[in-house]
């Protein structure tokens, strides 16, 4: 049974790796969520001499600002194509980081190795939340800082996943929906008494890049791995494709604040590992 589960898990992780290589997530992160990196660096108080791990770092949206703040940073991610994009960007900026391929649910780092362990809309996509939370805490030193930014279930991106769900393949057994990491009570339950000084706040990211709901939809269809994967699941079913096209545009239309700006809600969590 163990081997069967292991094989299934390996297949799932391979599927996730491939999904995040679809499209152009580094461009999307740069265009839309770049300010979140600076937000988490400030919230965690990252500075000179600290050893920092960014879990599910993607192309370094938070890792690079952490390194620019003077920290020694390991940027880890399941998808090597994202790390390679981040490495190129860091080189252009003259910033040194350690880029390592790693599974958030089985990190290749020692216990208590880092002063700060963080993730910005990354760890939420690891399917088994209890496993990734355990790893998040394990590699942080006692008294060290944990920092998380994740999309809320009720916010725009959480609702985008809810919109895509009827069109996507069923989730694997035991997987928890990604936006649950944006629910304060869920995160509290994941971290439990292994942390102290738990703080959570809902904030919003204002996105004014798209002039129409259809422009938002088409941008995500071309660049965002989960959206691309959902459309691929529909194959040549033109009616279902048209329905998803309509639903995603309607989502953006409902969340327009009246000036063409979309407000994307996220949960910012900080805590300390119990000593």
PDB file of C-alpha atoms in Angstrom:
ATOM      1  CA  UNK A   1       0.000   0.000   0.000  1.00  0.00           C
ATOM      2  CA  UNK A   2       2.836   2.373   0.828  1.00  0.00           C
ATOM      3  CA  UNK A   3       4.396   1.897  -2.596  1.00  0.00           C
ATOM      4  CA  UNK A   4       1.057   2.493  -4.309  1.00  0.00           C
ATOM      5  CA  UNK A   5       0.501   5.723  -2.381  1.00  0.00           C
ATOM      6  CA  UNK A   6       4.062   6.799  -3.087  1.00  0.00           C
ATOM      7  CA  UNK A   7       3.664   6.202  -6.813  1.00  0.00           C
ATOM      8  CA  UNK A   8       0.394   8.105  -6.833  1.00  0.00           C
ATOM      9  CA  UNK A   9       1.999  10.982  -4.951  1.00  0.00           C
ATOM     10  CA  UNK A  10       4.934  11.072  -7.354  1.00  0.00           C
ATOM     11  CA  UNK A  11       2.516  11.237 -10.279  1.00  0.00           C
ATOM     12  CA  UNK A  12       0.587  14.047  -8.598  1.00  0.00           C
ATOM     13  CA  UNK A  13       3.752  16.071  -7.972  1.00  0.00           C
ATOM     14  CA  UNK A  14       4.870  15.556 -11.563  1.00  0.00           C
ATOM     15  CA  UNK A  15       1.505  16.869 -12.705  1.00  0.00           C
ATOM     16  CA  UNK A  16       1.856  19.924 -10.467  1.00  0.00           C
ATOM     17  CA  UNK A  17       5.377  20.605 -11.723  1.00  0.00           C
ATOM     18  CA  UNK A  18       4.153  20.515 -15.314  1.00  0.00           C
ATOM     19  CA  UNK A  19       1.115  22.702 -14.595  1.00  0.00           C
ATOM     20  CA  UNK A  20       3.185  25.550 -13.147  1.00  0.00           C
ATOM     21  CA  UNK A  21       5.474  25.421 -16.176  1.00  0.00           C
ATOM     22  CA  UNK A  22       2.503  26.107 -18.486  1.00  0.00           C
ATOM     23  CA  UNK A  23       2.104  29.638 -19.771  1.00  0.00           C
ATOM     24  CA  UNK A  24       4.280  32.308 -18.174  1.00  0.00           C
ATOM     25  CA  UNK A  25       3.864  32.541 -14.420  1.00  0.00           C
ATOM     26  CA  UNK A  26       7.040  34.648 -13.934  1.00  0.00           C
ATOM     27  CA  UNK A  27       5.599  37.345 -16.196  1.00  0.00           C
ATOM     28  CA  UNK A  28       2.268  37.205 -14.358  1.00  0.00           C
ATOM     29  CA  UNK A  29       3.975  37.488 -10.968  1.00  0.00           C
ATOM     30  CA  UNK A  30       6.011  40.466 -12.150  1.00  0.00           C
ATOM     31  CA  UNK A  31       2.997  42.182 -13.709  1.00  0.00           C
ATOM     32  CA  UNK A  32       0.475  41.619 -10.934  1.00  0.00           C
ATOM     33  CA  UNK A  33       1.818  40.604  -7.518  1.00  0.00           C
ATOM     34  CA  UNK A  34       5.334  42.023  -7.281  1.00  0.00           C
ATOM     35  CA  UNK A  35       4.439  44.199  -4.277  1.00  0.00           C
ATOM     36  CA  UNK A  36       3.578  41.125  -2.179  1.00  0.00           C
ATOM     37  CA  UNK A  37       7.264  40.219  -1.983  1.00  0.00           C
ATOM     38  CA  UNK A  38       8.158  43.482  -0.275  1.00  0.00           C
ATOM     39  CA  UNK A  39       5.093  43.116   1.954  1.00  0.00           C
ATOM     40  CA  UNK A  40       6.159  39.764   3.395  1.00  0.00           C
ATOM     41  CA  UNK A  41       9.803  40.808   3.744  1.00  0.00           C
ATOM     42  CA  UNK A  42       8.715  43.770   5.843  1.00  0.00           C
ATOM     43  CA  UNK A  43       6.187  41.736   7.860  1.00  0.00           C
ATOM     44  CA  UNK A  44       8.867  39.170   8.745  1.00  0.00           C
ATOM     45  CA  UNK A  45      11.452  41.821   9.593  1.00  0.00           C
ATOM     46  CA  UNK A  46      13.989  40.283   7.229  1.00  0.00           C
ATOM     47  CA  UNK A  47      17.437  41.874   7.276  1.00  0.00           C
ATOM     48  CA  UNK A  48      21.195  41.428   7.331  1.00  0.00           C
ATOM     49  CA  UNK A  49      22.616  38.093   8.362  1.00  0.00           C
ATOM     50  CA  UNK A  50      19.394  36.116   8.533  1.00  0.00           C
ATOM     51  CA  UNK A  51      19.061  32.699   6.947  1.00  0.00           C
ATOM     52  CA  UNK A  52      15.774  32.665   5.017  1.00  0.00           C
ATOM     53  CA  UNK A  53      13.853  29.925   3.215  1.00  0.00           C
ATOM     54  CA  UNK A  54      11.152  30.805   0.690  1.00  0.00           C
ATOM     55  CA  UNK A  55       8.890  27.778   0.134  1.00  0.00           C
ATOM     56  CA  UNK A  56       7.207  27.446  -3.270  1.00  0.00           C
ATOM     57  CA  UNK A  57       9.124  30.556  -4.265  1.00  0.00           C
ATOM     58  CA  UNK A  58       8.239  30.444  -7.941  1.00  0.00           C
ATOM     59  CA  UNK A  59      10.479  32.883  -9.794  1.00  0.00           C
ATOM     60  CA  UNK A  60      11.543  34.690  -6.622  1.00  0.00           C
ATOM     61  CA  UNK A  61       8.874  37.318  -6.125  1.00  0.00           C
ATOM     62  CA  UNK A  62       9.656  37.346  -2.373  1.00  0.00           C
ATOM     63  CA  UNK A  63      13.061  35.630  -2.387  1.00  0.00           C
ATOM     64  CA  UNK A  64      14.789  38.378  -4.352  1.00  0.00           C
ATOM     65  CA  UNK A  65      13.538  41.241  -2.115  1.00  0.00           C
ATOM     66  CA  UNK A  66      14.635  39.199   0.918  1.00  0.00           C
ATOM     67  CA  UNK A  67      18.118  38.864  -0.545  1.00  0.00           C
ATOM     68  CA  UNK A  68      18.149  42.570  -1.382  1.00  0.00           C
ATOM     69  CA  UNK A  69      17.395  43.221   2.298  1.00  0.00           C
ATOM     70  CA  UNK A  70      20.659  41.503   3.195  1.00  0.00           C
ATOM     71  CA  UNK A  71      19.505  37.981   4.054  1.00  0.00           C
ATOM     72  CA  UNK A  72      21.055  34.706   2.931  1.00  0.00           C
ATOM     73  CA  UNK A  73      18.151  33.217   0.970  1.00  0.00           C
ATOM     74  CA  UNK A  74      17.242  29.775  -0.299  1.00  0.00           C
ATOM     75  CA  UNK A  75      14.473  29.925  -2.901  1.00  0.00           C
ATOM     76  CA  UNK A  76      12.835  26.504  -3.238  1.00  0.00           C
ATOM     77  CA  UNK A  77      10.138  25.349  -5.632  1.00  0.00           C
ATOM     78  CA  UNK A  78       8.790  22.168  -7.179  1.00  0.00           C
ATOM     79  CA  UNK A  79       9.053  23.545 -10.737  1.00  0.00           C
ATOM     80  CA  UNK A  80      12.614  24.046 -12.050  1.00  0.00           C
ATOM     81  CA  UNK A  81      11.483  26.251 -14.932  1.00  0.00           C
ATOM     82  CA  UNK A  82      10.274  28.864 -12.431  1.00  0.00           C
ATOM     83  CA  UNK A  83      13.529  28.720 -10.502  1.00  0.00           C
ATOM     84  CA  UNK A  84      15.522  29.182 -13.691  1.00  0.00           C
ATOM     85  CA  UNK A  85      13.501  32.285 -14.551  1.00  0.00           C
ATOM     86  CA  UNK A  86      14.141  33.647 -11.054  1.00  0.00           C
ATOM     87  CA  UNK A  87      17.845  32.874 -11.292  1.00  0.00           C
ATOM     88  CA  UNK A  88      18.120  34.888 -14.510  1.00  0.00           C
ATOM     89  CA  UNK A  89      16.287  37.829 -12.976  1.00  0.00           C
ATOM     90  CA  UNK A  90      18.439  37.761  -9.844  1.00  0.00           C
ATOM     91  CA  UNK A  91      21.588  37.758 -11.979  1.00  0.00           C
ATOM     92  CA  UNK A  92      20.314  40.792 -13.887  1.00  0.00           C
ATOM     93  CA  UNK A  93      19.773  42.558 -10.563  1.00  0.00           C
ATOM     94  CA  UNK A  94      23.143  41.478  -9.176  1.00  0.00           C
ATOM     95  CA  UNK A  95      21.540  39.556  -6.294  1.00  0.00           C
ATOM     96  CA  UNK A  96      22.900  36.259  -4.937  1.00  0.00           C
ATOM     97  CA  UNK A  97      20.460  33.486  -3.927  1.00  0.00           C
ATOM     98  CA  UNK A  98      20.527  29.711  -3.602  1.00  0.00           C
ATOM     99  CA  UNK A  99      17.889  28.210  -5.932  1.00  0.00           C
ATOM    100  CA  UNK A 100      16.843  24.648  -5.065  1.00  0.00           C
ATOM    101  CA  UNK A 101      14.162  22.369  -6.457  1.00  0.00           C
ATOM    102  CA  UNK A 102      12.150  21.057  -3.488  1.00  0.00           C
ATOM    103  CA  UNK A 103       8.751  19.674  -2.581  1.00  0.00           C
ATOM    104  CA  UNK A 104       6.990  21.767   0.090  1.00  0.00           C
ATOM    105  CA  UNK A 105       5.746  18.534   1.671  1.00  0.00           C
ATOM    106  CA  UNK A 106       9.225  16.964   1.918  1.00  0.00           C
ATOM    107  CA  UNK A 107      11.824  19.707   2.188  1.00  0.00           C
ATOM    108  CA  UNK A 108      15.491  18.638   1.816  1.00  0.00           C
ATOM    109  CA  UNK A 109      16.650  20.835   4.712  1.00  0.00           C
ATOM    110  CA  UNK A 110      17.682  20.126   8.285  1.00  0.00           C
ATOM    111  CA  UNK A 111      15.552  20.700  11.360  1.00  0.00           C
ATOM    112  CA  UNK A 112      15.785  24.238  12.793  1.00  0.00           C
ATOM    113  CA  UNK A 113      17.920  25.432   9.863  1.00  0.00           C
ATOM    114  CA  UNK A 114      16.385  28.841   9.076  1.00  0.00           C
ATOM    115  CA  UNK A 115      15.739  32.077  10.961  1.00  0.00           C
ATOM    116  CA  UNK A 116      12.773  32.908   8.724  1.00  0.00           C
ATOM    117  CA  UNK A 117      10.590  30.531   6.697  1.00  0.00           C
ATOM    118  CA  UNK A 118       8.077  32.197   4.393  1.00  0.00           C
ATOM    119  CA  UNK A 119       5.799  31.592   1.441  1.00  0.00           C
ATOM    120  CA  UNK A 120       3.880  34.004  -0.768  1.00  0.00           C
ATOM    121  CA  UNK A 121       0.878  32.456  -2.565  1.00  0.00           C
ATOM    122  CA  UNK A 122       2.966  29.329  -2.973  1.00  0.00           C
ATOM    123  CA  UNK A 123       2.673  26.778  -0.175  1.00  0.00           C
ATOM    124  CA  UNK A 124      -1.110  26.997  -0.531  1.00  0.00           C
ATOM    125  CA  UNK A 125      -0.878  24.924  -3.726  1.00  0.00           C
ATOM    126  CA  UNK A 126       0.795  21.928  -2.077  1.00  0.00           C
ATOM    127  CA  UNK A 127      -2.113  19.450  -1.907  1.00  0.00           C
ATOM    128  CA  UNK A 128      -1.619  18.074   1.617  1.00  0.00           C
ATOM    129  CA  UNK A 129      -1.786  21.031   3.982  1.00  0.00           C
ATOM    130  CA  UNK A 130      -0.863  19.172   7.154  1.00  0.00           C
ATOM    131  CA  UNK A 131       2.327  17.837   5.548  1.00  0.00           C
ATOM    132  CA  UNK A 132       3.475  21.200   4.202  1.00  0.00           C
ATOM    133  CA  UNK A 133       2.637  22.953   7.498  1.00  0.00           C
ATOM    134  CA  UNK A 134       4.708  20.385   9.389  1.00  0.00           C
ATOM    135  CA  UNK A 135       7.663  21.000   7.075  1.00  0.00           C
ATOM    136  CA  UNK A 136       7.258  24.773   7.314  1.00  0.00           C
ATOM    137  CA  UNK A 137       7.646  24.539  11.088  1.00  0.00           C
ATOM    138  CA  UNK A 138      10.293  21.806  11.155  1.00  0.00           C
ATOM    139  CA  UNK A 139      12.932  23.732   9.206  1.00  0.00           C
ATOM    140  CA  UNK A 140      12.467  26.963  11.187  1.00  0.00           C
ATOM    141  CA  UNK A 141      14.645  27.416  14.279  1.00  0.00           C
ATOM    142  CA  UNK A 142      12.941  27.731  17.676  1.00  0.00           C
ATOM    143  CA  UNK A 143      11.972  31.380  18.106  1.00  0.00           C
ATOM    144  CA  UNK A 144      12.299  31.939  14.368  1.00  0.00           C
ATOM    145  CA  UNK A 145       9.728  33.708  12.200  1.00  0.00           C
ATOM    146  CA  UNK A 146       7.106  32.170   9.943  1.00  0.00           C
ATOM    147  CA  UNK A 147       5.477  34.383   7.316  1.00  0.00           C
ATOM    148  CA  UNK A 148       2.675  33.547   4.888  1.00  0.00           C
ATOM    149  CA  UNK A 149       0.640  35.376   2.278  1.00  0.00           C
ATOM    150  CA  UNK A 150      -2.206  33.354   0.755  1.00  0.00           C
ATOM    151  CA  UNK A 151      -5.327  34.167  -1.246  1.00  0.00           C
ATOM    152  CA  UNK A 152      -8.528  33.980   0.808  1.00  0.00           C
ATOM    153  CA  UNK A 153     -11.431  31.715  -0.186  1.00  0.00           C
ATOM    154  CA  UNK A 154     -13.795  34.699  -0.337  1.00  0.00           C
ATOM    155  CA  UNK A 155     -11.442  36.965  -2.291  1.00  0.00           C
ATOM    156  CA  UNK A 156     -11.024  37.304  -6.027  1.00  0.00           C
ATOM    157  CA  UNK A 157      -8.477  34.516  -6.613  1.00  0.00           C
ATOM    158  CA  UNK A 158     -10.278  32.174  -4.226  1.00  0.00           C
ATOM    159  CA  UNK A 159     -13.464  32.808  -6.174  1.00  0.00           C
ATOM    160  CA  UNK A 160     -11.610  32.271  -9.444  1.00  0.00           C
ATOM    161  CA  UNK A 161     -10.714  28.761  -8.280  1.00  0.00           C
ATOM    162  CA  UNK A 162     -14.333  28.195  -7.255  1.00  0.00           C
ATOM    163  CA  UNK A 163     -15.398  29.357 -10.722  1.00  0.00           C
ATOM    164  CA  UNK A 164     -12.985  26.969 -12.439  1.00  0.00           C
ATOM    165  CA  UNK A 165     -13.774  23.978 -10.204  1.00  0.00           C
ATOM    166  CA  UNK A 166     -16.793  22.644 -12.204  1.00  0.00           C
ATOM    167  CA  UNK A 167     -14.618  22.620 -15.331  1.00  0.00           C
ATOM    168  CA  UNK A 168     -11.474  21.127 -13.784  1.00  0.00           C
ATOM    169  CA  UNK A 169     -10.636  17.466 -13.162  1.00  0.00           C
ATOM    170  CA  UNK A 170     -11.563  16.224  -9.679  1.00  0.00           C
ATOM    171  CA  UNK A 171      -8.928  16.873  -7.001  1.00  0.00           C
ATOM    172  CA  UNK A 172      -6.815  13.911  -5.899  1.00  0.00           C
ATOM    173  CA  UNK A 173      -7.914  12.005  -2.778  1.00  0.00           C
ATOM    174  CA  UNK A 174      -6.842  13.731   0.420  1.00  0.00           C
ATOM    175  CA  UNK A 175      -6.098  17.083  -1.212  1.00  0.00           C
ATOM    176  CA  UNK A 176      -7.329  20.273   0.437  1.00  0.00           C
ATOM    177  CA  UNK A 177      -8.399  23.266  -1.702  1.00  0.00           C
ATOM    178  CA  UNK A 178      -5.561  25.824  -1.962  1.00  0.00           C
ATOM    179  CA  UNK A 179      -7.550  28.854  -0.700  1.00  0.00           C
ATOM    180  CA  UNK A 180      -8.052  27.172   2.697  1.00  0.00           C
ATOM    181  CA  UNK A 181      -4.563  28.506   3.484  1.00  0.00           C
ATOM    182  CA  UNK A 182      -6.213  31.933   3.306  1.00  0.00           C
ATOM    183  CA  UNK A 183      -8.668  31.067   6.096  1.00  0.00           C
ATOM    184  CA  UNK A 184      -7.348  32.177   9.487  1.00  0.00           C
ATOM    185  CA  UNK A 185      -8.924  29.365  11.473  1.00  0.00           C
ATOM    186  CA  UNK A 186      -7.592  26.744   9.084  1.00  0.00           C
ATOM    187  CA  UNK A 187      -4.067  28.139   9.361  1.00  0.00           C
ATOM    188  CA  UNK A 188      -4.347  28.308  13.155  1.00  0.00           C
ATOM    189  CA  UNK A 189      -5.361  24.650  13.196  1.00  0.00           C
ATOM    190  CA  UNK A 190      -2.469  23.694  10.906  1.00  0.00           C
ATOM    191  CA  UNK A 191       0.153  25.439  13.038  1.00  0.00           C
ATOM    192  CA  UNK A 192      -1.444  24.751  16.422  1.00  0.00           C
ATOM    193  CA  UNK A 193       0.632  25.026  19.577  1.00  0.00           C
ATOM    194  CA  UNK A 194       3.859  24.652  17.620  1.00  0.00           C
ATOM    195  CA  UNK A 195       3.864  28.441  17.184  1.00  0.00           C
ATOM    196  CA  UNK A 196       3.437  31.543  19.336  1.00  0.00           C
ATOM    197  CA  UNK A 197       2.689  35.211  18.581  1.00  0.00           C
ATOM    198  CA  UNK A 198       0.267  34.231  15.831  1.00  0.00           C
ATOM    199  CA  UNK A 199      -1.021  37.245  13.898  1.00  0.00           C
ATOM    200  CA  UNK A 200      -3.376  37.296  10.905  1.00  0.00           C
ATOM    201  CA  UNK A 201      -4.705  40.191   8.858  1.00  0.00           C
ATOM    202  CA  UNK A 202      -6.762  40.402   5.688  1.00  0.00           C
ATOM    203  CA  UNK A 203      -5.397  42.862   3.140  1.00  0.00           C
ATOM    204  CA  UNK A 204      -6.068  43.584  -0.506  1.00  0.00           C
ATOM    205  CA  UNK A 205      -3.919  43.894  -3.587  1.00  0.00           C
ATOM    206  CA  UNK A 206      -5.277  46.411  -6.118  1.00  0.00           C
ATOM    207  CA  UNK A 207      -4.934  45.250  -9.735  1.00  0.00           C
ATOM    208  CA  UNK A 208      -5.647  47.862 -12.401  1.00  0.00           C
ATOM    209  CA  UNK A 209      -3.888  46.286 -15.374  1.00  0.00           C
ATOM    210  CA  UNK A 210      -6.981  45.043 -17.233  1.00  0.00           C
ATOM    211  CA  UNK A 211      -9.239  47.396 -19.174  1.00  0.00           C
ATOM    212  CA  UNK A 212     -12.025  44.816 -19.610  1.00  0.00           C
ATOM    213  CA  UNK A 213     -13.115  41.567 -17.923  1.00  0.00           C
ATOM    214  CA  UNK A 214     -12.311  39.734 -21.140  1.00  0.00           C
ATOM    215  CA  UNK A 215      -8.753  41.088 -21.083  1.00  0.00           C
ATOM    216  CA  UNK A 216      -8.292  39.642 -17.582  1.00  0.00           C
ATOM    217  CA  UNK A 217      -9.659  36.275 -18.719  1.00  0.00           C
ATOM    218  CA  UNK A 218      -7.461  36.064 -21.796  1.00  0.00           C
ATOM    219  CA  UNK A 219      -4.367  37.098 -19.853  1.00  0.00           C
ATOM    220  CA  UNK A 220      -4.892  34.228 -17.380  1.00  0.00           C
ATOM    221  CA  UNK A 221      -5.761  31.771 -20.178  1.00  0.00           C
ATOM    222  CA  UNK A 222      -2.353  32.452 -21.713  1.00  0.00           C
ATOM    223  CA  UNK A 223      -0.147  32.704 -18.598  1.00  0.00           C
ATOM    224  CA  UNK A 224      -1.566  31.046 -15.457  1.00  0.00           C
ATOM    225  CA  UNK A 225      -0.892  27.324 -15.113  1.00  0.00           C
ATOM    226  CA  UNK A 226      -4.077  26.349 -13.197  1.00  0.00           C
ATOM    227  CA  UNK A 227      -6.267  28.230 -15.693  1.00  0.00           C
ATOM    228  CA  UNK A 228      -4.475  26.704 -18.666  1.00  0.00           C
ATOM    229  CA  UNK A 229      -4.844  23.235 -17.130  1.00  0.00           C
ATOM    230  CA  UNK A 230      -8.570  23.794 -16.606  1.00  0.00           C
ATOM    231  CA  UNK A 231      -9.092  24.744 -20.242  1.00  0.00           C
ATOM    232  CA  UNK A 232      -7.030  21.755 -21.387  1.00  0.00           C
ATOM    233  CA  UNK A 233      -9.302  19.511 -19.344  1.00  0.00           C
ATOM    234  CA  UNK A 234     -12.219  20.645 -21.534  1.00  0.00           C
ATOM    235  CA  UNK A 235     -10.523  19.463 -24.714  1.00  0.00           C
ATOM    236  CA  UNK A 236     -12.572  20.259 -27.828  1.00  0.00           C
ATOM    237  CA  UNK A 237     -15.869  20.807 -25.981  1.00  0.00           C
ATOM    238  CA  UNK A 238     -16.648  24.200 -27.493  1.00  0.00           C
ATOM    239  CA  UNK A 239     -19.761  24.747 -25.380  1.00  0.00           C
ATOM    240  CA  UNK A 240     -17.895  24.145 -22.116  1.00  0.00           C
ATOM    241  CA  UNK A 241     -15.016  26.348 -23.233  1.00  0.00           C
ATOM    242  CA  UNK A 242     -17.480  29.134 -24.059  1.00  0.00           C
ATOM    243  CA  UNK A 243     -19.163  28.683 -20.675  1.00  0.00           C
ATOM    244  CA  UNK A 244     -15.861  28.971 -18.812  1.00  0.00           C
ATOM    245  CA  UNK A 245     -14.941  31.995 -20.927  1.00  0.00           C
ATOM    246  CA  UNK A 246     -18.190  33.616 -19.850  1.00  0.00           C
ATOM    247  CA  UNK A 247     -17.878  32.657 -16.195  1.00  0.00           C
ATOM    248  CA  UNK A 248     -14.351  34.019 -15.820  1.00  0.00           C
ATOM    249  CA  UNK A 249     -15.270  37.305 -17.499  1.00  0.00           C
ATOM    250  CA  UNK A 250     -18.358  37.574 -15.275  1.00  0.00           C
ATOM    251  CA  UNK A 251     -16.174  37.021 -12.214  1.00  0.00           C
ATOM    252  CA  UNK A 252     -13.968  39.960 -13.142  1.00  0.00           C
ATOM    253  CA  UNK A 253     -17.022  42.078 -13.931  1.00  0.00           C
ATOM    254  CA  UNK A 254     -18.521  41.408 -10.478  1.00  0.00           C
ATOM    255  CA  UNK A 255     -15.294  42.317  -8.698  1.00  0.00           C
ATOM    256  CA  UNK A 256     -14.631  45.529 -10.601  1.00  0.00           C
ATOM    257  CA  UNK A 257     -14.750  48.291  -7.986  1.00  0.00           C
ATOM    258  CA  UNK A 258     -16.217  50.684 -10.535  1.00  0.00           C
ATOM    259  CA  UNK A 259     -12.985  52.164 -11.837  1.00  0.00           C
ATOM    260  CA  UNK A 260     -11.632  49.124 -13.641  1.00  0.00           C
ATOM    261  CA  UNK A 261      -9.621  48.007 -10.610  1.00  0.00           C
ATOM    262  CA  UNK A 262      -9.883  44.537  -9.111  1.00  0.00           C
ATOM    263  CA  UNK A 263      -9.313  44.077  -5.375  1.00  0.00           C
ATOM    264  CA  UNK A 264      -7.624  40.746  -4.595  1.00  0.00           C
ATOM    265  CA  UNK A 265      -7.918  39.785  -0.933  1.00  0.00           C
ATOM    266  CA  UNK A 266      -5.155  37.867   0.825  1.00  0.00           C
ATOM    267  CA  UNK A 267      -4.361  36.744   4.365  1.00  0.00           C
ATOM    268  CA  UNK A 268      -1.041  37.830   5.862  1.00  0.00           C
ATOM    269  CA  UNK A 269       0.079  35.550   8.714  1.00  0.00           C
ATOM    270  CA  UNK A 270       3.144  35.866  10.910  1.00  0.00           C
ATOM    271  CA  UNK A 271       4.095  33.699  13.874  1.00  0.00           C
ATOM    272  CA  UNK A 272       7.105  32.438  15.812  1.00  0.00           C
ATOM    273  CA  UNK A 273       8.114  28.833  16.223  1.00  0.00           C
ATOM    274  CA  UNK A 274       7.640  27.813  19.821  1.00  0.00           C
ATOM    275  CA  UNK A 275      10.868  27.396  21.815  1.00  0.00           C
TER     276      UNK A 275
END
